[in-house]
Coordinates of C-alpha atoms in Angstrom, one line a residue:
M1 CA -15.2 28.9 -220.3
I2 CA -12.5 31.1 -218.8
K3 CA -14.9 34.1 -218.9
D4 CA -17.4 32.1 -217.0
I5 CA -14.8 31.2 -214.4
M6 CA -13.8 34.9 -214.1
D7 CA -17.4 35.9 -213.6
Y8 CA -17.9 33.2 -211.0
N9 CA -14.7 34.2 -209.1
E10 CA -16.1 37.8 -208.8
T11 CA -18.9 36.6 -206.7
V12 CA -17.6 33.5 -204.8
S13 CA -17.4 33.7 -201.0
P14 CA -15.2 31.6 -198.6
N15 CA -18.1 29.3 -197.6
D16 CA -19.6 28.7 -201.0
R17 CA -18.2 25.1 -201.2
E18 CA -19.8 24.3 -197.8
M19 CA -23.1 26.0 -198.6
S20 CA -23.5 24.1 -201.9
V21 CA -23.2 20.8 -200.0
L22 CA -25.9 22.0 -197.5
R23 CA -28.2 23.2 -200.3
E24 CA -27.8 19.8 -202.1
N25 CA -28.4 17.6 -199.1
F26 CA -30.6 19.8 -196.8
P27 CA -32.8 21.9 -199.1
S28 CA -35.6 22.1 -196.6
C29 CA -33.3 24.0 -194.2
F30 CA -33.3 27.0 -196.6
K31 CA -36.1 29.5 -196.4
S32 CA -37.6 31.3 -199.4
D33 CA -35.4 34.3 -198.8
G34 CA -32.3 32.1 -198.9
S35 CA -31.6 32.2 -195.2
F36 CA -30.5 29.0 -193.4
D37 CA -32.7 27.6 -190.6
I38 CA -30.2 26.3 -188.1
E39 CA -33.0 25.0 -185.8
R40 CA -34.4 22.8 -188.5
F41 CA -30.9 21.6 -189.3
K42 CA -30.4 20.6 -185.7
E43 CA -33.5 18.4 -185.9
F44 CA -31.9 16.4 -188.7
L45 CA -28.9 15.8 -186.4
S46 CA -30.6 15.3 -183.1
D47 CA -30.7 11.4 -183.1
K48 CA -27.2 11.1 -184.7
V49 CA -25.0 13.8 -183.3
T50 CA -24.9 15.6 -180.0
V51 CA -24.8 19.4 -180.7
T52 CA -22.5 21.2 -178.4
H53 CA -22.1 25.0 -177.8
E54 CA -18.4 24.8 -176.9
G55 CA -15.6 24.3 -179.4
Y56 CA -11.9 24.6 -180.1
E57 CA -10.3 25.6 -183.4
L58 CA -7.1 27.1 -184.7
K59 CA -7.5 30.8 -185.7
F60 CA -4.8 32.4 -187.8
L61 CA -4.4 35.5 -189.9
G62 CA -5.8 34.8 -193.4
K63 CA -7.9 31.7 -192.6
N64 CA -11.0 33.1 -194.4
Y65 CA -8.7 34.2 -197.3
A66 CA -7.5 30.6 -197.5
R67 CA -11.0 29.3 -197.7
L68 CA -11.8 31.9 -200.4
L69 CA -8.8 30.6 -202.4
A70 CA -10.2 27.0 -202.1
A71 CA -13.6 28.2 -203.3
E72 CA -12.4 30.1 -206.4
E73 CA -12.1 28.3 -209.7
T74 CA -8.7 28.3 -211.5
T75 CA -8.3 30.2 -214.8
T76 CA -5.4 28.1 -215.9
V77 CA -5.7 25.8 -218.9
I78 CA -4.2 22.3 -219.3
S79 CA -1.5 22.0 -222.0
P80 CA -0.6 18.4 -222.8
D81 CA 3.0 17.6 -223.6
V82 CA 2.0 16.3 -227.0
E83 CA 5.3 14.9 -228.1
H84 CA 6.0 13.1 -224.8
N85 CA 2.4 11.8 -224.4
S86 CA 2.4 10.3 -227.9
R87 CA 5.4 8.1 -227.4
P88 CA 4.6 4.3 -227.4
E89 CA 5.4 3.9 -223.7
N90 CA 3.2 6.8 -222.7
A91 CA 0.3 6.8 -225.2
N92 CA -1.9 4.4 -223.1
S93 CA -0.4 5.2 -219.7
E94 CA -2.8 6.1 -216.8
N95 CA -0.1 7.7 -214.8
I96 CA 0.0 11.5 -214.7
Y97 CA 2.6 14.2 -214.0
I98 CA 1.4 17.8 -213.8
S99 CA 3.9 20.7 -213.8
A100 CA 2.1 23.4 -212.0
D101 CA 1.2 25.2 -208.8
N102 CA -0.6 22.4 -206.9
L103 CA -3.5 24.7 -205.9
D104 CA -4.5 25.1 -209.5
A105 CA -3.8 21.4 -210.2
L106 CA -6.0 20.2 -207.3
K107 CA -8.9 22.3 -208.7
H108 CA -8.6 20.7 -212.1
L109 CA -8.2 17.2 -210.6
L110 CA -11.5 17.7 -208.7
K111 CA -13.4 18.0 -211.9
S112 CA -12.6 14.4 -212.8
Y113 CA -11.2 12.7 -209.7
A114 CA -13.4 13.9 -206.8
G115 CA -13.9 10.9 -204.5
R116 CA -11.7 8.6 -206.5
V117 CA -8.2 8.9 -204.9
K118 CA -7.5 6.1 -202.4
C119 CA -4.2 7.5 -201.0
I120 CA -2.6 10.9 -200.8
Y121 CA 1.0 11.3 -199.6
I122 CA 2.5 14.8 -199.3
D123 CA 5.9 16.1 -198.1
P124 CA 5.2 19.9 -197.9
P125 CA 7.7 22.5 -196.9
Y126 CA 8.4 22.2 -193.1
N127 CA 8.8 25.9 -192.6
T128 CA 12.1 25.4 -190.8
G129 CA 13.4 28.8 -191.7
S130 CA 16.1 27.2 -193.9
D131 CA 14.0 25.1 -196.3
G132 CA 13.2 28.1 -198.5
F133 CA 9.5 28.3 -197.8
V134 CA 7.8 31.6 -198.4
Y135 CA 4.2 32.3 -199.1
N136 CA 3.9 32.8 -202.9
D137 CA 0.2 32.4 -203.8
S138 CA -0.4 35.7 -205.7
F139 CA -4.0 36.9 -206.3
N140 CA -4.7 40.5 -207.3
Y141 CA -7.0 41.8 -204.7
T142 CA -7.0 45.3 -203.3
A143 CA -7.5 45.7 -199.6
E144 CA -10.9 47.2 -200.2
E145 CA -12.0 44.2 -202.4
L146 CA -10.8 41.8 -199.8
S147 CA -12.5 43.6 -197.0
V148 CA -15.8 43.3 -198.8
R149 CA -15.3 39.7 -199.9
L150 CA -14.3 38.4 -196.5
S151 CA -16.4 40.8 -194.4
I152 CA -13.4 42.0 -192.4
D153 CA -12.1 45.5 -191.6
L154 CA -9.7 47.2 -193.9
E155 CA -6.7 46.9 -191.5
Q156 CA -7.0 43.1 -191.3
A157 CA -7.3 42.9 -195.1
E158 CA -4.1 44.9 -195.5
R159 CA -2.3 42.6 -193.1
I160 CA -3.4 39.6 -195.1
L161 CA -2.3 41.2 -198.4
D162 CA 1.0 42.0 -196.8
L163 CA 1.6 38.3 -196.1
T164 CA 0.9 37.5 -199.7
K165 CA 3.1 40.2 -201.2
R166 CA 6.2 40.2 -199.1
G167 CA 6.7 36.4 -199.2
S168 CA 6.3 35.7 -195.5
A169 CA 7.5 32.5 -193.8
S170 CA 5.5 33.0 -190.6
H171 CA 3.2 30.4 -189.0
S172 CA 0.2 32.2 -190.4
A173 CA 1.6 32.3 -193.9
W174 CA 2.4 28.6 -193.8
L175 CA -1.1 27.8 -192.5
M176 CA -2.7 30.0 -195.1
F177 CA -0.7 28.1 -197.7
M178 CA -1.6 24.7 -196.5
Y179 CA -5.3 25.2 -195.6
P180 CA -6.9 25.5 -199.1
R181 CA -4.7 22.6 -200.4
L182 CA -5.9 20.3 -197.6
L183 CA -9.5 21.3 -198.1
L184 CA -9.3 20.3 -201.8
A185 CA -7.3 17.2 -201.0
R186 CA -10.1 16.0 -198.7
D187 CA -12.6 16.2 -201.6
L188 CA -10.4 14.1 -203.8
L189 CA -10.2 11.2 -201.3
S190 CA -12.5 8.2 -201.8
K191 CA -14.8 7.3 -198.9
D192 CA -12.2 4.9 -197.6
G193 CA -9.3 7.0 -198.6
V194 CA -6.4 8.1 -196.4
I195 CA -3.9 10.9 -196.4
F196 CA -0.3 10.9 -195.0
I197 CA 1.6 14.1 -194.4
S198 CA 5.3 14.3 -193.5
I199 CA 6.2 17.2 -191.1
D200 CA 8.6 18.1 -188.3
D201 CA 8.3 20.0 -185.0
N202 CA 8.1 23.5 -186.6
E203 CA 4.5 23.0 -187.8
H204 CA 3.5 19.6 -186.4
C205 CA 1.1 21.0 -183.8
N206 CA -0.5 23.5 -186.2
L207 CA -0.9 20.9 -188.9
K208 CA -2.5 18.5 -186.4
V209 CA -5.1 21.1 -185.4
I210 CA -6.0 22.1 -189.0
C211 CA -6.2 18.4 -190.0
D212 CA -8.6 17.8 -187.1
E213 CA -10.7 20.6 -188.4
I214 CA -10.6 19.6 -192.1
F215 CA -10.7 15.8 -191.9
G216 CA -12.4 15.5 -188.4
E217 CA -10.8 14.6 -185.1
N218 CA -12.5 11.1 -185.3
N219 CA -10.7 10.5 -188.6
F220 CA -7.3 10.9 -187.1
I221 CA -5.6 7.5 -187.4
A222 CA -2.0 7.7 -186.2
D223 CA 1.1 9.8 -185.7
F224 CA 4.2 8.0 -186.8
P225 CA 7.7 9.2 -185.7
R226 CA 10.2 8.6 -188.5
V227 CA 13.9 8.3 -187.8
T228 CA 15.7 10.7 -190.2
K229 CA 19.2 10.0 -189.2
R230 CA 21.0 7.9 -186.5
G231 CA 23.7 10.4 -185.5
G232 CA 23.8 14.0 -184.3
K233 CA 26.2 16.8 -183.8
S234 CA 28.4 16.1 -180.8
S235 CA 28.1 19.8 -179.8
D236 CA 24.3 19.6 -179.6
V237 CA 22.6 18.9 -176.3
I238 CA 19.7 17.4 -178.1
A239 CA 20.1 15.7 -181.5
L240 CA 16.9 16.1 -183.6
N241 CA 16.8 12.8 -185.3
H242 CA 13.1 12.3 -186.3
D243 CA 10.2 13.9 -188.1
V244 CA 6.6 12.8 -188.1
L245 CA 4.1 11.2 -190.5
L246 CA 0.5 12.2 -189.8
M247 CA -2.3 9.9 -191.0
Y248 CA -6.0 10.8 -191.5
S249 CA -8.9 9.1 -193.2
K250 CA -11.9 10.4 -195.1
T251 CA -14.2 8.3 -192.9
P252 CA -13.6 6.7 -189.5
A253 CA -13.2 3.2 -190.8
P254 CA -10.9 3.2 -193.9
S255 CA -10.0 0.0 -195.7
L256 CA -6.5 -0.9 -194.6
Y257 CA -4.5 -4.0 -195.2
P258 CA -2.0 -5.8 -192.9
I259 CA 1.6 -5.4 -194.0
E260 CA 3.9 -8.3 -194.7
H261 CA 6.5 -9.4 -192.1
N262 CA 9.8 -8.6 -193.7
D263 CA 11.8 -8.3 -190.6
A264 CA 15.6 -8.8 -190.8
D265 CA 15.2 -11.6 -188.3
F266 CA 13.7 -13.8 -191.0
K267 CA 17.1 -15.1 -192.0
H268 CA 17.0 -18.8 -191.4
T269 CA 16.3 -21.4 -194.1
D270 CA 14.8 -24.9 -193.7
E271 CA 15.9 -27.4 -196.3
Y272 CA 12.8 -29.5 -195.7
F273 CA 10.2 -26.8 -196.1
D274 CA 11.2 -24.5 -199.0
E275 CA 7.5 -23.5 -199.5
R276 CA 7.5 -21.9 -196.1
G277 CA 10.1 -19.3 -196.9
F278 CA 12.6 -17.9 -194.4
Y279 CA 11.9 -18.2 -190.7
K280 CA 13.0 -16.6 -187.5
L281 CA 13.4 -18.2 -184.0
N282 CA 11.0 -16.9 -181.4
Q283 CA 12.0 -16.7 -177.7
T284 CA 11.5 -19.9 -175.8
L285 CA 8.1 -21.6 -175.7
D286 CA 7.8 -20.8 -172.0
Y287 CA 9.1 -17.2 -172.2
D288 CA 7.0 -14.3 -171.0
S289 CA 3.7 -16.2 -170.8
L290 CA 1.0 -13.6 -170.3
Q291 CA -0.7 -15.3 -167.4
Y292 CA -0.6 -18.7 -165.6
S293 CA -2.9 -21.5 -166.7
K294 CA -2.7 -24.9 -165.2
S295 CA -3.7 -26.5 -168.5
L296 CA -0.5 -25.0 -170.1
D297 CA 1.7 -26.2 -167.2
Y298 CA 2.8 -29.7 -168.4
P299 CA 6.0 -31.7 -169.0
L300 CA 7.2 -32.2 -172.6
T301 CA 9.2 -35.2 -173.8
I302 CA 11.5 -34.6 -176.8
N303 CA 13.9 -37.4 -177.9
G304 CA 13.5 -39.0 -174.5
E305 CA 14.4 -35.8 -172.6
I306 CA 11.8 -34.2 -170.3
F307 CA 11.3 -30.4 -170.3
Y308 CA 9.3 -28.3 -167.8
P309 CA 8.2 -24.7 -168.1
G310 CA 10.9 -22.6 -166.5
S311 CA 13.4 -25.6 -166.8
S312 CA 13.0 -26.6 -163.1
V313 CA 11.3 -29.8 -162.1
E314 CA 11.2 -28.7 -158.5
A315 CA 9.3 -25.5 -159.4
Y316 CA 6.9 -27.5 -161.6
E317 CA 6.1 -29.9 -158.7
E318 CA 5.6 -27.0 -156.3
R319 CA 3.2 -25.4 -158.7
Q320 CA 1.3 -28.6 -159.2
S321 CA 1.0 -29.2 -155.4
G322 CA -0.2 -25.6 -154.8
I323 CA 2.7 -24.6 -152.6
H324 CA 3.3 -21.4 -154.5
D325 CA 0.5 -18.9 -154.5
V326 CA 1.9 -17.1 -157.6
A327 CA 2.9 -19.3 -160.5
D328 CA 4.3 -17.4 -163.5
W329 CA 5.7 -20.1 -165.7
A330 CA 3.7 -22.0 -168.3
W331 CA 3.9 -22.9 -172.0
R332 CA 2.5 -20.5 -174.6
W333 CA 1.1 -23.4 -176.6
S334 CA -1.4 -26.2 -175.6
K335 CA -0.2 -29.8 -175.6
A336 CA -2.2 -30.5 -178.7
K337 CA -0.7 -27.6 -180.6
F338 CA 2.8 -28.5 -179.4
D339 CA 2.4 -32.1 -180.7
F340 CA 1.2 -30.8 -184.1
G341 CA 4.0 -28.2 -184.3
Y342 CA 6.7 -30.6 -183.3
Q343 CA 5.6 -33.2 -185.8
N344 CA 5.5 -30.6 -188.6
G345 CA 8.8 -28.8 -187.9
F346 CA 7.7 -25.7 -186.1
I347 CA 9.7 -26.6 -182.9
V348 CA 13.5 -26.7 -182.3
V349 CA 15.6 -27.4 -179.2
K350 CA 18.7 -25.3 -178.8
N351 CA 21.4 -25.1 -176.2
G352 CA 21.6 -22.0 -174.0
R353 CA 23.5 -20.7 -171.0
N354 CA 21.0 -22.3 -168.7
G355 CA 20.7 -25.6 -170.6
K356 CA 18.5 -26.7 -173.4
R357 CA 15.4 -24.6 -174.3
I358 CA 12.5 -25.1 -176.6
Y359 CA 12.1 -22.5 -179.4
T360 CA 9.3 -22.0 -182.0
K361 CA 9.9 -21.2 -185.7
T362 CA 7.9 -18.3 -187.3
Y363 CA 7.9 -18.8 -191.0
Q364 CA 7.2 -16.0 -193.6
K365 CA 4.7 -18.1 -195.5
A366 CA 3.3 -20.7 -193.1
T367 CA 1.3 -20.5 -189.9
I368 CA -0.4 -23.1 -187.6
E369 CA -4.1 -22.5 -187.6
E370 CA -7.0 -24.3 -185.9
N371 CA -10.5 -25.3 -186.9
D372 CA -13.2 -27.8 -185.7
D373 CA -11.1 -30.7 -187.0
G374 CA -7.9 -29.7 -185.2
Y375 CA -4.7 -27.9 -186.3
Y376 CA -3.5 -27.4 -189.8
I377 CA -0.9 -25.4 -191.8
E378 CA -2.1 -22.3 -193.5
Y379 CA 0.2 -21.1 -196.4
G380 CA 0.4 -17.4 -197.4
D381 CA 2.5 -14.3 -196.6
R382 CA 2.6 -13.6 -192.9
T383 CA 1.2 -10.2 -192.1
K384 CA 1.0 -7.9 -189.1
S385 CA -0.6 -4.7 -187.9
L386 CA 1.4 -1.6 -188.6
S387 CA 3.1 -0.3 -185.5
T388 CA 3.4 3.4 -184.9
L389 CA 7.1 2.7 -184.4
E390 CA 7.5 0.9 -187.7
I391 CA 9.2 3.8 -189.5
T392 CA 11.8 4.2 -186.8
D393 CA 13.6 1.5 -188.6
N394 CA 16.7 2.8 -190.4
K395 CA 15.5 1.7 -193.8
Y396 CA 13.0 4.6 -193.7
S397 CA 15.7 7.2 -192.9
N398 CA 17.1 10.0 -195.1
D399 CA 20.3 7.9 -195.5
N400 CA 18.4 5.4 -197.5
A401 CA 16.5 8.1 -199.4
T402 CA 19.9 9.5 -200.5
K403 CA 21.0 6.0 -201.7
D404 CA 17.7 5.6 -203.6
I405 CA 18.0 8.8 -205.6
A406 CA 21.7 8.2 -206.3
K407 CA 20.7 5.2 -208.5
T408 CA 19.0 7.5 -210.9
V409 CA 19.5 11.3 -211.0
G410 CA 22.5 11.5 -208.6
K411 CA 23.3 11.7 -204.9
K412 CA 23.5 15.4 -204.5
V413 CA 20.9 16.6 -207.0
F414 CA 17.9 16.9 -204.6
D415 CA 17.8 17.5 -200.9
H416 CA 15.2 16.2 -198.4
T417 CA 13.9 13.4 -200.6
K418 CA 12.0 10.6 -198.9
P419 CA 12.9 6.9 -199.1
I420 CA 11.2 4.5 -201.5
E421 CA 10.6 2.1 -198.6
L422 CA 8.4 4.7 -196.9
I423 CA 6.1 5.3 -199.9
S424 CA 6.0 1.5 -200.6
L425 CA 4.9 0.9 -197.0
I426 CA 2.1 3.5 -197.3
A427 CA 0.9 2.2 -200.6
S428 CA 0.8 -1.4 -199.4
L429 CA -1.1 -0.4 -196.3
C430 CA -4.0 1.2 -198.1
T431 CA -4.0 0.5 -201.9
R432 CA -4.6 -2.4 -204.2
N433 CA -5.5 -3.0 -207.8
D434 CA -6.6 0.1 -209.8
D435 CA -6.2 2.4 -206.8
I436 CA -4.9 6.0 -207.3
I437 CA -2.0 7.4 -205.3
L438 CA -1.7 11.2 -205.4
D439 CA 1.4 13.3 -204.4
F440 CA 1.0 17.0 -204.9
F441 CA 4.3 18.0 -203.5
S442 CA 6.2 15.6 -205.8
G443 CA 9.7 16.9 -205.4
S444 CA 12.1 14.3 -206.8
A445 CA 9.3 11.9 -207.7
T446 CA 10.0 9.3 -205.1
T447 CA 6.3 8.4 -205.1
A448 CA 6.3 7.5 -208.8
E449 CA 9.4 5.3 -208.5
A450 CA 8.0 3.5 -205.5
I451 CA 4.7 2.7 -207.2
M452 CA 6.5 1.7 -210.5
R453 CA 8.7 -0.7 -208.5
M454 CA 5.7 -2.2 -206.7
N455 CA 3.8 -2.7 -210.0
V456 CA 6.6 -4.6 -211.6
S457 CA 7.2 -6.8 -208.5
E458 CA 3.4 -7.5 -208.1
P459 CA 2.1 -8.3 -211.6
D460 CA -1.4 -8.9 -210.4
V461 CA -1.7 -5.4 -208.8
K462 CA -1.9 -2.3 -211.0
R463 CA -1.7 1.0 -209.0
H464 CA -1.8 4.4 -210.7
W465 CA 0.0 7.6 -209.6
I466 CA -0.7 11.3 -210.1
L467 CA 2.1 13.7 -209.3
V468 CA 2.1 17.5 -209.1
Q469 CA 5.2 19.7 -208.8
L470 CA 5.7 23.4 -209.2
P471 CA 8.4 24.0 -211.8
E472 CA 10.5 25.8 -209.3
L473 CA 13.8 27.1 -210.6
C474 CA 17.0 25.4 -209.4
K475 CA 19.6 27.7 -208.0
E476 CA 22.6 28.3 -210.3
S477 CA 24.9 27.4 -207.5
S478 CA 23.2 24.0 -206.9
S479 CA 24.4 20.6 -207.9
A480 CA 21.2 20.1 -209.8
Y481 CA 21.8 23.1 -212.0
K482 CA 25.4 22.1 -212.7
E483 CA 24.1 18.6 -213.8
G484 CA 21.8 20.3 -216.3
Y485 CA 18.5 20.5 -214.4
R486 CA 16.8 23.8 -214.6
T487 CA 13.6 23.2 -212.6
I488 CA 12.5 20.7 -209.9
C489 CA 10.2 19.2 -212.5
D490 CA 13.2 18.4 -214.7
I491 CA 14.6 16.3 -211.8
G492 CA 11.4 14.4 -211.2
L493 CA 10.7 13.8 -214.9
K494 CA 14.2 12.5 -215.4
R495 CA 14.1 10.2 -212.4
I496 CA 10.9 8.6 -213.6
Q497 CA 12.4 8.0 -217.1
L498 CA 15.6 6.5 -215.7
T499 CA 13.6 4.3 -213.3
R500 CA 11.7 3.0 -216.2
E501 CA 14.9 2.0 -218.0
L502 CA 16.3 0.3 -214.9
L503 CA 13.1 -1.6 -214.3
I504 CA 13.0 -2.8 -217.9
E505 CA 16.5 -4.1 -217.5
E506 CA 15.6 -5.8 -214.3
Y507 CA 12.2 -7.1 -215.4
P508 CA 12.5 -7.5 -219.2
D509 CA 9.1 -9.3 -219.5
T510 CA 7.1 -6.9 -217.4
I511 CA 3.8 -5.6 -218.8
A512 CA 3.5 -3.0 -216.0
D513 CA 2.5 0.6 -216.9
L514 CA 5.9 2.3 -216.7
G515 CA 5.0 5.4 -218.7
F516 CA 3.1 8.6 -217.8
K517 CA 1.3 11.5 -219.4
H518 CA 2.8 15.0 -218.8
Y519 CA 0.7 18.2 -218.6
I520 CA 1.6 21.8 -217.9
L521 CA -0.9 24.3 -216.5
S522 CA -0.7 27.7 -218.1
E523 CA -2.2 31.0 -217.2
P524 CA -3.7 32.9 -220.1
S525 CA -1.7 36.1 -220.9
K526 CA -2.8 39.4 -219.4
E527 CA -3.8 40.6 -222.8
T528 CA -6.2 37.6 -223.2
L529 CA -7.7 38.0 -219.8
D530 CA -8.2 41.7 -220.3
K531 CA -10.1 41.0 -223.6
L532 CA -12.2 38.4 -221.8
E533 CA -12.9 40.8 -219.0
S534 CA -14.2 43.4 -221.5
F535 CA -15.7 40.9 -223.9
S536 CA -18.8 41.9 -225.9
P537 CA -20.5 40.2 -228.9
D538 CA -19.4 42.9 -231.3
Q539 CA -15.7 42.5 -230.4
M540 CA -14.9 39.0 -231.4
F541 CA -11.3 38.0 -231.4
S542 CA -9.6 34.8 -232.4
N543 CA -6.2 34.7 -230.7
L544 CA -7.3 32.1 -228.0
L545 CA -6.5 29.2 -230.3
D546 CA -3.3 30.9 -231.4
E547 CA -2.2 31.2 -227.7
F548 CA -3.3 27.8 -226.4
G549 CA -3.8 25.5 -229.4
V550 CA -6.5 22.9 -230.0
P551 CA -4.9 20.2 -227.7
T552 CA -5.0 22.5 -224.7
V553 CA -8.6 23.6 -225.2
L554 CA -9.7 20.1 -225.8
T555 CA -7.8 18.6 -222.8
T556 CA -9.1 21.4 -220.5
W557 CA -12.6 20.7 -221.5
L558 CA -12.3 16.9 -221.2
V559 CA -11.0 17.2 -217.6
R560 CA -13.7 19.8 -216.8
D561 CA -16.4 17.5 -218.1
G562 CA -15.2 14.6 -215.9
Y563 CA -13.3 12.4 -218.4
G564 CA -9.9 12.9 -216.7
F565 CA -6.4 13.6 -217.9
T566 CA -6.0 10.3 -219.7
A567 CA -9.3 10.4 -221.5
K568 CA -9.7 8.5 -224.8
Y569 CA -11.5 10.5 -227.4
E570 CA -12.4 9.9 -231.1
T571 CA -11.4 12.3 -233.8
L572 CA -14.2 12.4 -236.4
D573 CA -14.3 14.0 -239.9
F574 CA -17.6 15.7 -241.0
A575 CA -17.2 16.7 -244.6
G576 CA -13.7 18.0 -244.0
Y577 CA -14.4 19.4 -240.6
K578 CA -12.5 17.8 -237.6
A579 CA -14.5 17.2 -234.4
Y580 CA -13.8 15.3 -231.2
F581 CA -16.2 12.8 -229.5
C582 CA -15.8 11.5 -226.0
G583 CA -18.5 9.8 -223.9
K584 CA -21.6 12.1 -224.1
H585 CA -19.8 15.2 -225.5
L586 CA -19.1 16.3 -229.0
Y587 CA -16.5 19.1 -229.1
L588 CA -16.4 21.6 -232.0
I589 CA -13.3 23.7 -231.7
H590 CA -12.0 24.6 -235.2
E591 CA -13.2 27.3 -237.5
G592 CA -14.9 26.5 -240.8
L593 CA -18.0 24.5 -239.8
S594 CA -19.8 24.5 -243.2
D595 CA -23.4 23.6 -244.0
E596 CA -22.1 20.3 -245.4
S597 CA -20.4 19.6 -242.1
I598 CA -23.5 20.3 -240.1
M599 CA -25.5 18.0 -242.4
A600 CA -22.8 15.3 -242.0
I601 CA -23.2 15.5 -238.2
C602 CA -26.9 15.2 -238.5
E603 CA -26.6 12.2 -240.8
K604 CA -24.3 10.4 -238.3
L605 CA -26.7 11.1 -235.5
E606 CA -29.4 9.4 -237.4
S607 CA -27.4 6.5 -238.8
D608 CA -24.9 5.5 -236.1
A609 CA -26.3 4.1 -232.9
N610 CA -22.9 4.4 -231.1
F611 CA -22.8 8.2 -231.9
N612 CA -25.1 9.7 -229.3
P613 CA -23.7 12.9 -227.8
E614 CA -25.9 14.5 -225.2
N615 CA -23.9 17.7 -225.2
I616 CA -22.4 19.7 -228.1
V617 CA -19.6 22.0 -226.9
L618 CA -18.6 24.8 -229.1
F619 CA -15.5 27.0 -228.9
G620 CA -17.5 30.1 -229.4
Y621 CA -14.7 32.3 -230.8
S622 CA -14.5 29.9 -233.8
F623 CA -18.1 30.4 -234.9
T624 CA -20.4 33.2 -236.0
W625 CA -23.3 33.8 -233.8
G626 CA -25.7 32.3 -236.4
I627 CA -23.9 29.0 -236.6
A628 CA -23.5 28.8 -232.9
Y629 CA -27.3 29.4 -232.5
W630 CA -28.1 26.8 -235.2
C631 CA -25.9 24.2 -233.5
T632 CA -27.4 24.7 -230.1
R633 CA -31.0 24.8 -231.5
F634 CA -30.9 21.9 -233.9
L635 CA -28.1 19.5 -232.9

């Protein structure tokens, strides 16, 4: 498998991913010599899309190189954390944590999860100059090879390689780093999936342009400013107190859900209507009416006292007589709705500086609705559309994020974490039962904690999370290192485990999935790759299993064949030979496949209706060529 990938990567070009889509969906646009007929392609689009000859795009050094990186396959293998994954709390979990470079992880995920991820949230490096970002994707191309692969001159190829080798933190380096990851992320999203990206002013504009290109301008949803802190240095002329959350969708009309009203103003209780939850008082019934309507300009009688819009009987009489050309006071409710609301406790009279005024109650779980039979009370959580100013609330700030992480791994262990409230808001906006949330810049694992907390508090909703984090080393001078953490992954993994313990204490009867499967992506050793590069049938070698082990080979194949990281497979015994069966695949990995074992496989194929593999996958280095041929010919 790795040899096939290496051969493929030798010939792949930056646009291979796009060309494969065109070949699959528009085969008639390709001529016999393989050239693409653009005029015929335009005919397919003519009644749907206006083809223009003017355009705008962001060009940066290394853009085609970034596309090439997205098109290449990864040669890494997937090593399961066998001890961790076999623990009772993790054995059946559908949550996934991958310790790896996220570019490799995304390529593996695409084999099983393409078009299945409902929500992606990422908090990539902001490239502030002080956040430690440097370009570190390392691929061993020479300038001459890159010049040929990208059809560019030698000088430009050398400039690109210079960015990759010296660890640049320039705008071009940051864009070259982000571009392939966003290309792959787009393919993971479901048709109604959405992606959220946190960023600040350093790369905000550049990110917006490449997202317009990758996801489509018409799939831009919103740009949310988020308050990071309330104060600022007194010596600064401008206090930079916000960053930004960009939101894009896979298609122009994603499935989004209204969010619950959980405003702090919902602080009043009503002893007569417990089922309605807390309520808040709205401004007066006649306040800020949008436009005048004579039908809404009427007197109200409450406990023998008469009320007029605007509190003035003289003004009311003048409006009724037509003396005033402009009349700006009226009730916001009709007389019939007021009568219903008053009779059912939705109205309250309170004293103010200008006398008594009429206020309405907004309950969390009850609203007045209307049908053909009149007004009625609808029960259910009150919702609202998400405002682009929603996350300017202080609960989404870094101060709250610091408090969140302090409850598990410690206050000073990880910088720049995001608050749980932010991830919860995102997940509630676009996910429901069985949806997958992916975070491939996991950091301290805020996303995992947020989804775990949502799952225990909403027993009927089961969300799944996938996290990816590079096992970046903690600096020896850092608080994290002094607390015993050696990599960023150590922090995230520990936070998830401590969150599980806290939630079990808080919700002892919960049946939510609070475990996770852990995997590590490993690059084969140079010796192994060299042997694969020079492989020939008369030079068999058997150190692949010694280096990777059976669980790694099997897991890598299961993911590649579309069964996912949490695949359930059956271990079968064929006359002493151990094989693995999943879906439509039978995997033969071990050495020692005897004639008796082959006969046992054949007998099971004939006698067991549930054993019907359509593919038999052999780990070629474990078999002689004769056995391999026999298996492929007769099984």
